[in-house]
JSON list of C-alpha atoms in Angstrom, two decimals:
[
{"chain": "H", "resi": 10, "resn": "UNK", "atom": "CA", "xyz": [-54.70, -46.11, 16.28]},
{"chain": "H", "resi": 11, "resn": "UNK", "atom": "CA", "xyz": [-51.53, -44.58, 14.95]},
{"chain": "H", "resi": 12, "resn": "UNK", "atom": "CA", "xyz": [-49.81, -45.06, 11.15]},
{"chain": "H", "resi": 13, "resn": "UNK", "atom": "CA", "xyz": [-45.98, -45.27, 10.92]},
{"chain": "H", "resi": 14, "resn": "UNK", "atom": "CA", "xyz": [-44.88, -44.08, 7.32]},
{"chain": "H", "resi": 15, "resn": "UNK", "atom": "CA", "xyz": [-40.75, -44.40, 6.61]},
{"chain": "H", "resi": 16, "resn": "UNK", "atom": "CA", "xyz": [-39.06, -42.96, 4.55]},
{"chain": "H", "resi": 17, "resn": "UNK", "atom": "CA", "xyz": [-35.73, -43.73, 2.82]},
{"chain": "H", "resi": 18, "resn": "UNK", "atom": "CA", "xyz": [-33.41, -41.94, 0.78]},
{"chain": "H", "resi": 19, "resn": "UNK", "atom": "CA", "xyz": [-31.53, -44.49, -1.83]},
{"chain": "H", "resi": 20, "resn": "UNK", "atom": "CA", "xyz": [-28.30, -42.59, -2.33]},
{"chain": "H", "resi": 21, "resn": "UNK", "atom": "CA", "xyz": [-27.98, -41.12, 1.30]},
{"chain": "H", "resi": 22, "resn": "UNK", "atom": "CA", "xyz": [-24.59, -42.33, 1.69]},
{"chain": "H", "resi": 23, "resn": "UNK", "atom": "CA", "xyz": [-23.65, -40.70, -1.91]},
{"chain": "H", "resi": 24, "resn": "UNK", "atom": "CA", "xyz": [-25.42, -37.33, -0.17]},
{"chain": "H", "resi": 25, "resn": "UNK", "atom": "CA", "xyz": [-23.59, -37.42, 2.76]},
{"chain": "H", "resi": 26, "resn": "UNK", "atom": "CA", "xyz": [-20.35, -38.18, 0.97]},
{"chain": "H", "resi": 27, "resn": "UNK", "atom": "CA", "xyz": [-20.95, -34.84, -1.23]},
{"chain": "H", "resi": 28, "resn": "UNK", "atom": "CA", "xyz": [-22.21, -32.61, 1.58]},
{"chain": "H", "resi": 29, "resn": "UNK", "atom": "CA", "xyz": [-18.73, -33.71, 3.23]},
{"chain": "H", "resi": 30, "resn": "UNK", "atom": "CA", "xyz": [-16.95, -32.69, 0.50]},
{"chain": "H", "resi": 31, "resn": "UNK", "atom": "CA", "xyz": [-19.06, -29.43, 0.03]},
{"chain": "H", "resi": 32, "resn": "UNK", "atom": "CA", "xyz": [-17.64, -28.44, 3.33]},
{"chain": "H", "resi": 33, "resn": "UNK", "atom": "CA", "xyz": [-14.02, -29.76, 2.77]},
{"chain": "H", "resi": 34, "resn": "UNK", "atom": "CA", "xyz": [-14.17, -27.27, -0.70]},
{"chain": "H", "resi": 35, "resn": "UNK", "atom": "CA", "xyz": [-15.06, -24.16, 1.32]},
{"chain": "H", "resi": 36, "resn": "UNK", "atom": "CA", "xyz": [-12.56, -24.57, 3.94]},
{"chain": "H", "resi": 37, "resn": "UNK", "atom": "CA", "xyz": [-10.25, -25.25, 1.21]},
{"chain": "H", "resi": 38, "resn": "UNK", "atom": "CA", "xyz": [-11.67, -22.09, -0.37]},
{"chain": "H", "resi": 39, "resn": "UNK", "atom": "CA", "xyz": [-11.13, -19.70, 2.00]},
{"chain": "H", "resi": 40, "resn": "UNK", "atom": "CA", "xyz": [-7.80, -21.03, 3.19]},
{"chain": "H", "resi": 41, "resn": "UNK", "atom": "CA", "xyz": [-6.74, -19.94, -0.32]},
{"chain": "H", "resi": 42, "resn": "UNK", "atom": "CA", "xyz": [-8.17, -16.48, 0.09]},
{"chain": "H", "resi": 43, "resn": "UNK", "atom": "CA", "xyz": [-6.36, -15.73, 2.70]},
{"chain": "H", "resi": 44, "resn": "UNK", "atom": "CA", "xyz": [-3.26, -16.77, 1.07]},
{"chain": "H", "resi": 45, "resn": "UNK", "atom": "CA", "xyz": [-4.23, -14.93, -1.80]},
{"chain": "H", "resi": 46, "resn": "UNK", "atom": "CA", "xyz": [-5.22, -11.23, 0.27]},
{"chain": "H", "resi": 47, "resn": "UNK", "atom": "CA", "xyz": [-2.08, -11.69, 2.18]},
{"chain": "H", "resi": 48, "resn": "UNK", "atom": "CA", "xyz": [0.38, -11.68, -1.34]},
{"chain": "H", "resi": 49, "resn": "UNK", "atom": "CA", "xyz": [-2.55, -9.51, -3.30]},
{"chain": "H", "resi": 50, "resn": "UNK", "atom": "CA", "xyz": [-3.32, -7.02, -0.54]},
{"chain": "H", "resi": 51, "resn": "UNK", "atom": "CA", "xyz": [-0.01, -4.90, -0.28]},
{"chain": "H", "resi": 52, "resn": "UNK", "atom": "CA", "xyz": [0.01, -4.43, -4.28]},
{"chain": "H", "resi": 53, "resn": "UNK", "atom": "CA", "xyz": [-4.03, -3.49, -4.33]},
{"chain": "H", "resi": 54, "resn": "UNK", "atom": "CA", "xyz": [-3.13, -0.58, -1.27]},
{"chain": "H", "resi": 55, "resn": "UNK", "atom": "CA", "xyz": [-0.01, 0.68, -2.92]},
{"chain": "H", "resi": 56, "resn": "UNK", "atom": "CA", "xyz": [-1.68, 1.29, -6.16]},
{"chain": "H", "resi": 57, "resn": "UNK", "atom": "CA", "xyz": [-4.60, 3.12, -4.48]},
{"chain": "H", "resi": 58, "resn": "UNK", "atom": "CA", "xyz": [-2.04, 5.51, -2.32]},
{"chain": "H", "resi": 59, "resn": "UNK", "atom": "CA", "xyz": [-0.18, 6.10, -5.28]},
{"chain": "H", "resi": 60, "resn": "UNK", "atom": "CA", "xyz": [-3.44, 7.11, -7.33]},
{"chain": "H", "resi": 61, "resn": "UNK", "atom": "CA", "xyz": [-3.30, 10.36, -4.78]},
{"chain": "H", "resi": 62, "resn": "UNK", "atom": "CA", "xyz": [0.35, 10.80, -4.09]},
{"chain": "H", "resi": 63, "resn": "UNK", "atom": "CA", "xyz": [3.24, 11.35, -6.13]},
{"chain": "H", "resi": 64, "resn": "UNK", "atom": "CA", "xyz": [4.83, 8.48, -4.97]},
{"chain": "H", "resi": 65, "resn": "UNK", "atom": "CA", "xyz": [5.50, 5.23, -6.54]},
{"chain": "H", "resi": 66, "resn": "UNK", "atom": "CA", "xyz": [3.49, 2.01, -6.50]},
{"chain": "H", "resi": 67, "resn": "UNK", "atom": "CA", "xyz": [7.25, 0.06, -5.77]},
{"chain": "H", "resi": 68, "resn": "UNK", "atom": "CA", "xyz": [8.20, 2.14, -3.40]},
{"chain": "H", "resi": 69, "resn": "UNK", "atom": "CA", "xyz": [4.84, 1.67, -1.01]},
{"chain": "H", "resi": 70, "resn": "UNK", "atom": "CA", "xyz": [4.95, -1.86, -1.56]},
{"chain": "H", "resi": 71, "resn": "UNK", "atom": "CA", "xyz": [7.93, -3.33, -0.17]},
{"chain": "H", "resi": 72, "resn": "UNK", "atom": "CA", "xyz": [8.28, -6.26, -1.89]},
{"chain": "H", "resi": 73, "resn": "UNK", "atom": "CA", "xyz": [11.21, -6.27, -4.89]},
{"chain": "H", "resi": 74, "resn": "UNK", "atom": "CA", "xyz": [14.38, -3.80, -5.63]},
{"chain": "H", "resi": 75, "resn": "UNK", "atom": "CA", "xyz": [14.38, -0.36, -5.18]},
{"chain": "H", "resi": 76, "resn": "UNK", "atom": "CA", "xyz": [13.79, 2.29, -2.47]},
{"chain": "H", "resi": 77, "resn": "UNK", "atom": "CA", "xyz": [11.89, 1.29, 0.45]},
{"chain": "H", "resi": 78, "resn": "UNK", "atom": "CA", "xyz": [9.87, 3.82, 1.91]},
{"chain": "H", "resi": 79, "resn": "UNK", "atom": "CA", "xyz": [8.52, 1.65, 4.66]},
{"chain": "H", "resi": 80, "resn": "UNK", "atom": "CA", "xyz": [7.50, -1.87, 5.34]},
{"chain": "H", "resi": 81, "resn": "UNK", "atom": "CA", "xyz": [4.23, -4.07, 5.79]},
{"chain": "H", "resi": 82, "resn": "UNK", "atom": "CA", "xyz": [3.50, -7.13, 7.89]},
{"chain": "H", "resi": 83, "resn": "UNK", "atom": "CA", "xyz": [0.30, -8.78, 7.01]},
{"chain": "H", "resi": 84, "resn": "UNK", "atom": "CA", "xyz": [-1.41, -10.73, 10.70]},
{"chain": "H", "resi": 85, "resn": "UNK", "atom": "CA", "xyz": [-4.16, -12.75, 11.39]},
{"chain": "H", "resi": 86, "resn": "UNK", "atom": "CA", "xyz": [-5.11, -16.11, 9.99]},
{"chain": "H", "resi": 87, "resn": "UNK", "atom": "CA", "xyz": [-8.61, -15.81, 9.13]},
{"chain": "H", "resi": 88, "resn": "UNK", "atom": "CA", "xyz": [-10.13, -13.65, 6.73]},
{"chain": "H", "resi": 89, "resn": "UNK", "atom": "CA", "xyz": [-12.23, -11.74, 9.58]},
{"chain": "H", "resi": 90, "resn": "UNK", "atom": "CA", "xyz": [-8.91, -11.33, 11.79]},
{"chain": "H", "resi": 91, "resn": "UNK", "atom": "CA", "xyz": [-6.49, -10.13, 8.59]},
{"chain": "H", "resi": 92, "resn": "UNK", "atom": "CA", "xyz": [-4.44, -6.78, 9.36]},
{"chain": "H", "resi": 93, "resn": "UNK", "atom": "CA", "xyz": [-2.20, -5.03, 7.19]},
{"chain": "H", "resi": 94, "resn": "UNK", "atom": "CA", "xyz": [0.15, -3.15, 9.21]},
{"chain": "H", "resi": 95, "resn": "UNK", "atom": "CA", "xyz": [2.04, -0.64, 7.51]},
{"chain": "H", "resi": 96, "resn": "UNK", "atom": "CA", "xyz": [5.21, 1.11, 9.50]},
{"chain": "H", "resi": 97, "resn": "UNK", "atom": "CA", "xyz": [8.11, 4.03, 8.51]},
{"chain": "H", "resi": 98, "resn": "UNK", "atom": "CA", "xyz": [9.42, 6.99, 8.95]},
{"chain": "H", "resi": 99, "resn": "UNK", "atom": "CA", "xyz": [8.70, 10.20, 7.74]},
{"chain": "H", "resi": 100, "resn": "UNK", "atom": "CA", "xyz": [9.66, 10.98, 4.20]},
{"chain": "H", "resi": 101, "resn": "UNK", "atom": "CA", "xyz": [12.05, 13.54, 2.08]},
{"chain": "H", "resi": 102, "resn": "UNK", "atom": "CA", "xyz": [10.61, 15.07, -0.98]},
{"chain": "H", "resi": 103, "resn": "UNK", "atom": "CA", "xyz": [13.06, 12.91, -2.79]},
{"chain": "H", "resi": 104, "resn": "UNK", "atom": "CA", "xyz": [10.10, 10.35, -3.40]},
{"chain": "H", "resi": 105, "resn": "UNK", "atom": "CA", "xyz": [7.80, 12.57, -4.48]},
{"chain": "H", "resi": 106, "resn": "UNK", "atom": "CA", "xyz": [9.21, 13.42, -7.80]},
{"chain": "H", "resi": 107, "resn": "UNK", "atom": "CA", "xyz": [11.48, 16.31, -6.30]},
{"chain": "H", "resi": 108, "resn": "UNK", "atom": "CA", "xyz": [13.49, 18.90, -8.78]},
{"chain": "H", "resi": 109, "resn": "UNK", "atom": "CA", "xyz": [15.79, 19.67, -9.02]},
{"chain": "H", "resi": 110, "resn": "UNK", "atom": "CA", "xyz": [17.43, 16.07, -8.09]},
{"chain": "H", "resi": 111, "resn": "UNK", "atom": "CA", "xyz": [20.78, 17.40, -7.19]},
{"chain": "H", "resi": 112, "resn": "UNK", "atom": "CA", "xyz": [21.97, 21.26, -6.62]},
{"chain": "H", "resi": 113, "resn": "UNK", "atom": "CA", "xyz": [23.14, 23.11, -10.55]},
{"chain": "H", "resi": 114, "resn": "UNK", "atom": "CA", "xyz": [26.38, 23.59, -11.22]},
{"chain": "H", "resi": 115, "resn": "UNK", "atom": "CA", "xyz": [27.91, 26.74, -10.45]},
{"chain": "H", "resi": 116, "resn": "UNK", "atom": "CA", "xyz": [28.32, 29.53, -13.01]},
{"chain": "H", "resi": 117, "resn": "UNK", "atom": "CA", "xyz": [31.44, 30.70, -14.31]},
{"chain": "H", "resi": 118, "resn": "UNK", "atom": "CA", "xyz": [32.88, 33.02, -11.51]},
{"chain": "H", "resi": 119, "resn": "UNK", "atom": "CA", "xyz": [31.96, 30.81, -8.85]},
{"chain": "H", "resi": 120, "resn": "UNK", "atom": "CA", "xyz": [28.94, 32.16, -8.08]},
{"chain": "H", "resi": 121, "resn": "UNK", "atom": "CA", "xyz": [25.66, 29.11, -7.64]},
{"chain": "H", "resi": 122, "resn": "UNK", "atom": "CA", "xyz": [22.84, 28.88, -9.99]},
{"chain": "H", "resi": 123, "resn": "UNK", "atom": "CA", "xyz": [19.36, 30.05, -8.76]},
{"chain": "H", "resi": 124, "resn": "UNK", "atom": "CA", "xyz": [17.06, 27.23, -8.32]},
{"chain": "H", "resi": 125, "resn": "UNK", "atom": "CA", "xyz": [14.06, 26.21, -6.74]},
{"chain": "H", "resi": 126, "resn": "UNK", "atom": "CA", "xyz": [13.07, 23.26, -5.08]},
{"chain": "H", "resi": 127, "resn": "UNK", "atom": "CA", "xyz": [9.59, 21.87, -5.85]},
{"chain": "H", "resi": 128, "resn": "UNK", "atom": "CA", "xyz": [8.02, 17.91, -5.54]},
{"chain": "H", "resi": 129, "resn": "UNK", "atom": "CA", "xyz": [4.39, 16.49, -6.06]},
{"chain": "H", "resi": 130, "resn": "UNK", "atom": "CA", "xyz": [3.58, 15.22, -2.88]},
{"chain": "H", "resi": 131, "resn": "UNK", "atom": "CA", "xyz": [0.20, 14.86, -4.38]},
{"chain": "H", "resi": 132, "resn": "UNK", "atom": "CA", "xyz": [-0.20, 13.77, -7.79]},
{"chain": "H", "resi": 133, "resn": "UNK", "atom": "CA", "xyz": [-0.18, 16.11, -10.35]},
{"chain": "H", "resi": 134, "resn": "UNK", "atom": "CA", "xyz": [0.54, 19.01, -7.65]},
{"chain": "H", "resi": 135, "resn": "UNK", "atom": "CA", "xyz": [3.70, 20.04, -7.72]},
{"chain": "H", "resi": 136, "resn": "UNK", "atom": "CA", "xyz": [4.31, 23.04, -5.47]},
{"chain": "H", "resi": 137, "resn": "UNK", "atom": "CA", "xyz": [7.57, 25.00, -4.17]},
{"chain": "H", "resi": 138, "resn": "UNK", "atom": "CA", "xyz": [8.78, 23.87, -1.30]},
{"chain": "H", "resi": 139, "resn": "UNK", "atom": "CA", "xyz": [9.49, 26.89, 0.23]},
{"chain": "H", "resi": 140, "resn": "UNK", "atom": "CA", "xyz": [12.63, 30.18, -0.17]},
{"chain": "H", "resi": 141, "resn": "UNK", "atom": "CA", "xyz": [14.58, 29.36, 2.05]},
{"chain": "H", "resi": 142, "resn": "UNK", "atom": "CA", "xyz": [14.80, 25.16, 0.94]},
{"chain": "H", "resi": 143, "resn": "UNK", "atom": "CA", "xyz": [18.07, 24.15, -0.72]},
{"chain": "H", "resi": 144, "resn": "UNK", "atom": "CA", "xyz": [19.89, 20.95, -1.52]},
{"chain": "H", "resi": 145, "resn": "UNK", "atom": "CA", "xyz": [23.21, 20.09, 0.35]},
{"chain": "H", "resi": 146, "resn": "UNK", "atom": "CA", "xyz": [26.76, 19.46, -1.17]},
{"chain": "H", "resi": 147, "resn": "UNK", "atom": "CA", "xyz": [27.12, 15.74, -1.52]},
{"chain": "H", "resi": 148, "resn": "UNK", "atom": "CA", "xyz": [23.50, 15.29, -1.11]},
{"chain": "H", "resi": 149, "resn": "UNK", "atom": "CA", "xyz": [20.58, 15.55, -2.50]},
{"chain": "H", "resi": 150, "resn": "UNK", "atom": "CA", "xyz": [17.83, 15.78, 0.42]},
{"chain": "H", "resi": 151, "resn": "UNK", "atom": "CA", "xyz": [16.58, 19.18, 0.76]},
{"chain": "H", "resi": 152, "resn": "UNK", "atom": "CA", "xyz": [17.66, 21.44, 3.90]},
{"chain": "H", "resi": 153, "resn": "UNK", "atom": "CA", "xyz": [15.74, 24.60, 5.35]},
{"chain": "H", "resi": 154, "resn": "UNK", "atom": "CA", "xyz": [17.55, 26.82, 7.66]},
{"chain": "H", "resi": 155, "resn": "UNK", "atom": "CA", "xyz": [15.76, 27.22, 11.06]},
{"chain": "H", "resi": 156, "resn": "UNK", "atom": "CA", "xyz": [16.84, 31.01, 11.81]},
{"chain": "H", "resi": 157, "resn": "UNK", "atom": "CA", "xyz": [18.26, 33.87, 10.07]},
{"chain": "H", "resi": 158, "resn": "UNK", "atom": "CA", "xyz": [21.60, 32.71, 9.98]},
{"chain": "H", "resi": 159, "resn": "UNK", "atom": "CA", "xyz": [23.51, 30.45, 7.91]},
{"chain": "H", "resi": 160, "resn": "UNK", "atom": "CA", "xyz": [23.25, 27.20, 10.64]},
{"chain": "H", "resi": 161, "resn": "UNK", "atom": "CA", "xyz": [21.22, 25.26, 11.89]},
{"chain": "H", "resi": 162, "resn": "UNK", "atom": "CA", "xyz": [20.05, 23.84, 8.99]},
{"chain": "H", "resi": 163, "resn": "UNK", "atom": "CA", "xyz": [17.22, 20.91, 9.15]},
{"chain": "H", "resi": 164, "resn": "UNK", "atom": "CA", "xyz": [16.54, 18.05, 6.47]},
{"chain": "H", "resi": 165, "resn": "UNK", "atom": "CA", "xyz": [13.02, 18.74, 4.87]},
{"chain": "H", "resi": 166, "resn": "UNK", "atom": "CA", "xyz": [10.35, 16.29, 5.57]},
{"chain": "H", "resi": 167, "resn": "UNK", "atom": "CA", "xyz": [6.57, 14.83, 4.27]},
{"chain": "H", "resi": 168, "resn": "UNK", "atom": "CA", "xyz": [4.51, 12.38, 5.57]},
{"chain": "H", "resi": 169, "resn": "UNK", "atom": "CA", "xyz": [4.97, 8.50, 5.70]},
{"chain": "H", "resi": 170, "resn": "UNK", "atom": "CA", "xyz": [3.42, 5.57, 4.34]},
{"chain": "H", "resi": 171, "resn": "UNK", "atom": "CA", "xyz": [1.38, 5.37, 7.39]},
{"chain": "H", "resi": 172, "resn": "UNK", "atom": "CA", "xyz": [0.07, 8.61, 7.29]},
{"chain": "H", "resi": 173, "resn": "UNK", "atom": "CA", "xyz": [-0.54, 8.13, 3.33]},
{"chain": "H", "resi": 174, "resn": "UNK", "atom": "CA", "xyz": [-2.26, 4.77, 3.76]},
{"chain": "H", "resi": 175, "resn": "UNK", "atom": "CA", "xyz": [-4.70, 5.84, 6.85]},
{"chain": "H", "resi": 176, "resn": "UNK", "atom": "CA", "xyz": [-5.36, 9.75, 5.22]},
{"chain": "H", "resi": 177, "resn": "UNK", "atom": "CA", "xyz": [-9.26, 10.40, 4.46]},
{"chain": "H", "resi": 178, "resn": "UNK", "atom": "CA", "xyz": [-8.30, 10.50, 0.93]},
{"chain": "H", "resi": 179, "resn": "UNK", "atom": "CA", "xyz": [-6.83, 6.81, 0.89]},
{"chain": "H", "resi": 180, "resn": "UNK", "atom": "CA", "xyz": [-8.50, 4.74, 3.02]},
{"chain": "H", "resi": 181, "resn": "UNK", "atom": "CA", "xyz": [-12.30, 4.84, 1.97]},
{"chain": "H", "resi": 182, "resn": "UNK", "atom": "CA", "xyz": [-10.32, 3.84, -2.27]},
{"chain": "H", "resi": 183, "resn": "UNK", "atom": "CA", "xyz": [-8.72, 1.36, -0.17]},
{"chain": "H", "resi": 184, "resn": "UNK", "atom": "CA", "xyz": [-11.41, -0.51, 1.78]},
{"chain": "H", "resi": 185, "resn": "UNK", "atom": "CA", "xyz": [-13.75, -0.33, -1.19]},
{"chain": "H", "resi": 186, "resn": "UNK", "atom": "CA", "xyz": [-10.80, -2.22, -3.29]},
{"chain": "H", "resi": 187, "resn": "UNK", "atom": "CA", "xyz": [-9.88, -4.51, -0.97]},
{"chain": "H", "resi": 188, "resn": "UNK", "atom": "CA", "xyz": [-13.54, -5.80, -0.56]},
{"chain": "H", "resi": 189, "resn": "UNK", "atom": "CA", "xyz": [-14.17, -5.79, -4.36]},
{"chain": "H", "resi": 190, "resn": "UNK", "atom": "CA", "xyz": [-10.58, -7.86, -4.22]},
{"chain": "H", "resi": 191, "resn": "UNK", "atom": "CA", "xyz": [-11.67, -10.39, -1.83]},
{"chain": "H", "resi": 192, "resn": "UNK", "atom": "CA", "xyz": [-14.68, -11.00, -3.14]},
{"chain": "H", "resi": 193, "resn": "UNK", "atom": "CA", "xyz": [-13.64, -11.52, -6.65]},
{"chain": "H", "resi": 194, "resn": "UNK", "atom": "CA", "xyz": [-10.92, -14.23, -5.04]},
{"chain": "H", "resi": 195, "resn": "UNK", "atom": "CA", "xyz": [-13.44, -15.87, -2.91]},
{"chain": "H", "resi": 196, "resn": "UNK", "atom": "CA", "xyz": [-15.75, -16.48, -5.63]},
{"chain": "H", "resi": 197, "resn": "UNK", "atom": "CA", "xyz": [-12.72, -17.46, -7.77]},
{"chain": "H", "resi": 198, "resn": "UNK", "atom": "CA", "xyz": [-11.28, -19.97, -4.83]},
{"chain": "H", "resi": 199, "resn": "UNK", "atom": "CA", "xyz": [-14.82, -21.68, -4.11]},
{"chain": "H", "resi": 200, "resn": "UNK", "atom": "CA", "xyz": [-15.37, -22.36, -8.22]},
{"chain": "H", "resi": 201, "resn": "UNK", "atom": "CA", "xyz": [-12.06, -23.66, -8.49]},
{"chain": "H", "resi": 202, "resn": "UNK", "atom": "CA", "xyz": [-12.51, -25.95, -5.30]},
{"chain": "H", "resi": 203, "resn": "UNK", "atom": "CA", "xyz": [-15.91, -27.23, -6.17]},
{"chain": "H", "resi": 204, "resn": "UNK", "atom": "CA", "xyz": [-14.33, -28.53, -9.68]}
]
């Protein structure tokens, strides 16, 4: 002898109709997280690099006016497969808050002013850049002779915004920010698409 018991749910259509729409939210949720890291996450890595160097936030970041000190191309499609890859070349002390900007005017005889040549690579560290640095003519990127004589002379350089971003000092700031970031906008997206 066996007993059949059935059972029914009265609104299962209205269940199934919100569980579909449950889904359709979080895709719709994380589609705008990734649209959101991709604009967000170039502004949130510049201001960590420039929290350490002397350089500014505008000129990591590429977006906007100004001087460019390299470029970014955000890839993937997915929040799992996102990359932010950062490319340039190596640097002058110019962007790192370099002094004297341009060489002193000469004093009266002809003879140059006596400067030195100093720049914060890292915040609040400005150091000399060395005796034998000066700043050309018509320009005003520091040069270092390479021997005892007058020539050759070589332009002095830094680091990039490669090196900057992926340095020991940067990138644990950065990852910790960027999942603080994209959680924050995650929770944000799925509130706003369950409304």
């Amino acid at each position: 002898m066996g007993s059949t018991i059935k059972a029914q749910i009265k609104n299962f259509k209205e269940v199934q109709k919100n569980l579909k729409s449950i889904k359709a939210a979080g895709e719709k949720a994380v589609k705008r997280t990734v649209s959101d890291i991709r604009s967000r996450a170039p502004g949130w890595v510049s201001q960590e690099v420039a929290a350490v160097y002397g350089i500014k936030k505008g000129e990591v970041n590429p977006a906007g006016k100004g001087a460019k000190a390299g470029s970014i191309s955000v890839r993937g499609e997915t929040i799992d497969n996102l990359q932010l890859v950062y490319s340039g070349r190596v640097l002058t002390p110019t962007h790192f808050g370099m002094t004297p900007r341009s060489r002193p005017a000469s004093q009266p005889g002809g003879r140059p002013r006596k400067y030195t040549v100093k720049a914060a690579v890292f915040k609040g560290q400005k150091k000399t850049l060395g005796s034998n640095v000066f700043l050309g003519g018509s320009a005003s990127i520091p040069f270092k002779r390479v021997g005892n004589s007058r020539l050759p002379i070589k332009a002095v350089k830094t680091l990039s915004v490669p090196q900057m971003v992926g340095s020991d000092r940067v990138m644990p700031q950065v990852k910790k920010r960027l999942n603080e970031e994209i959680g924050k906008r995650l929770d944000n997206n799925v509130k706003n698409a369950m409304k």
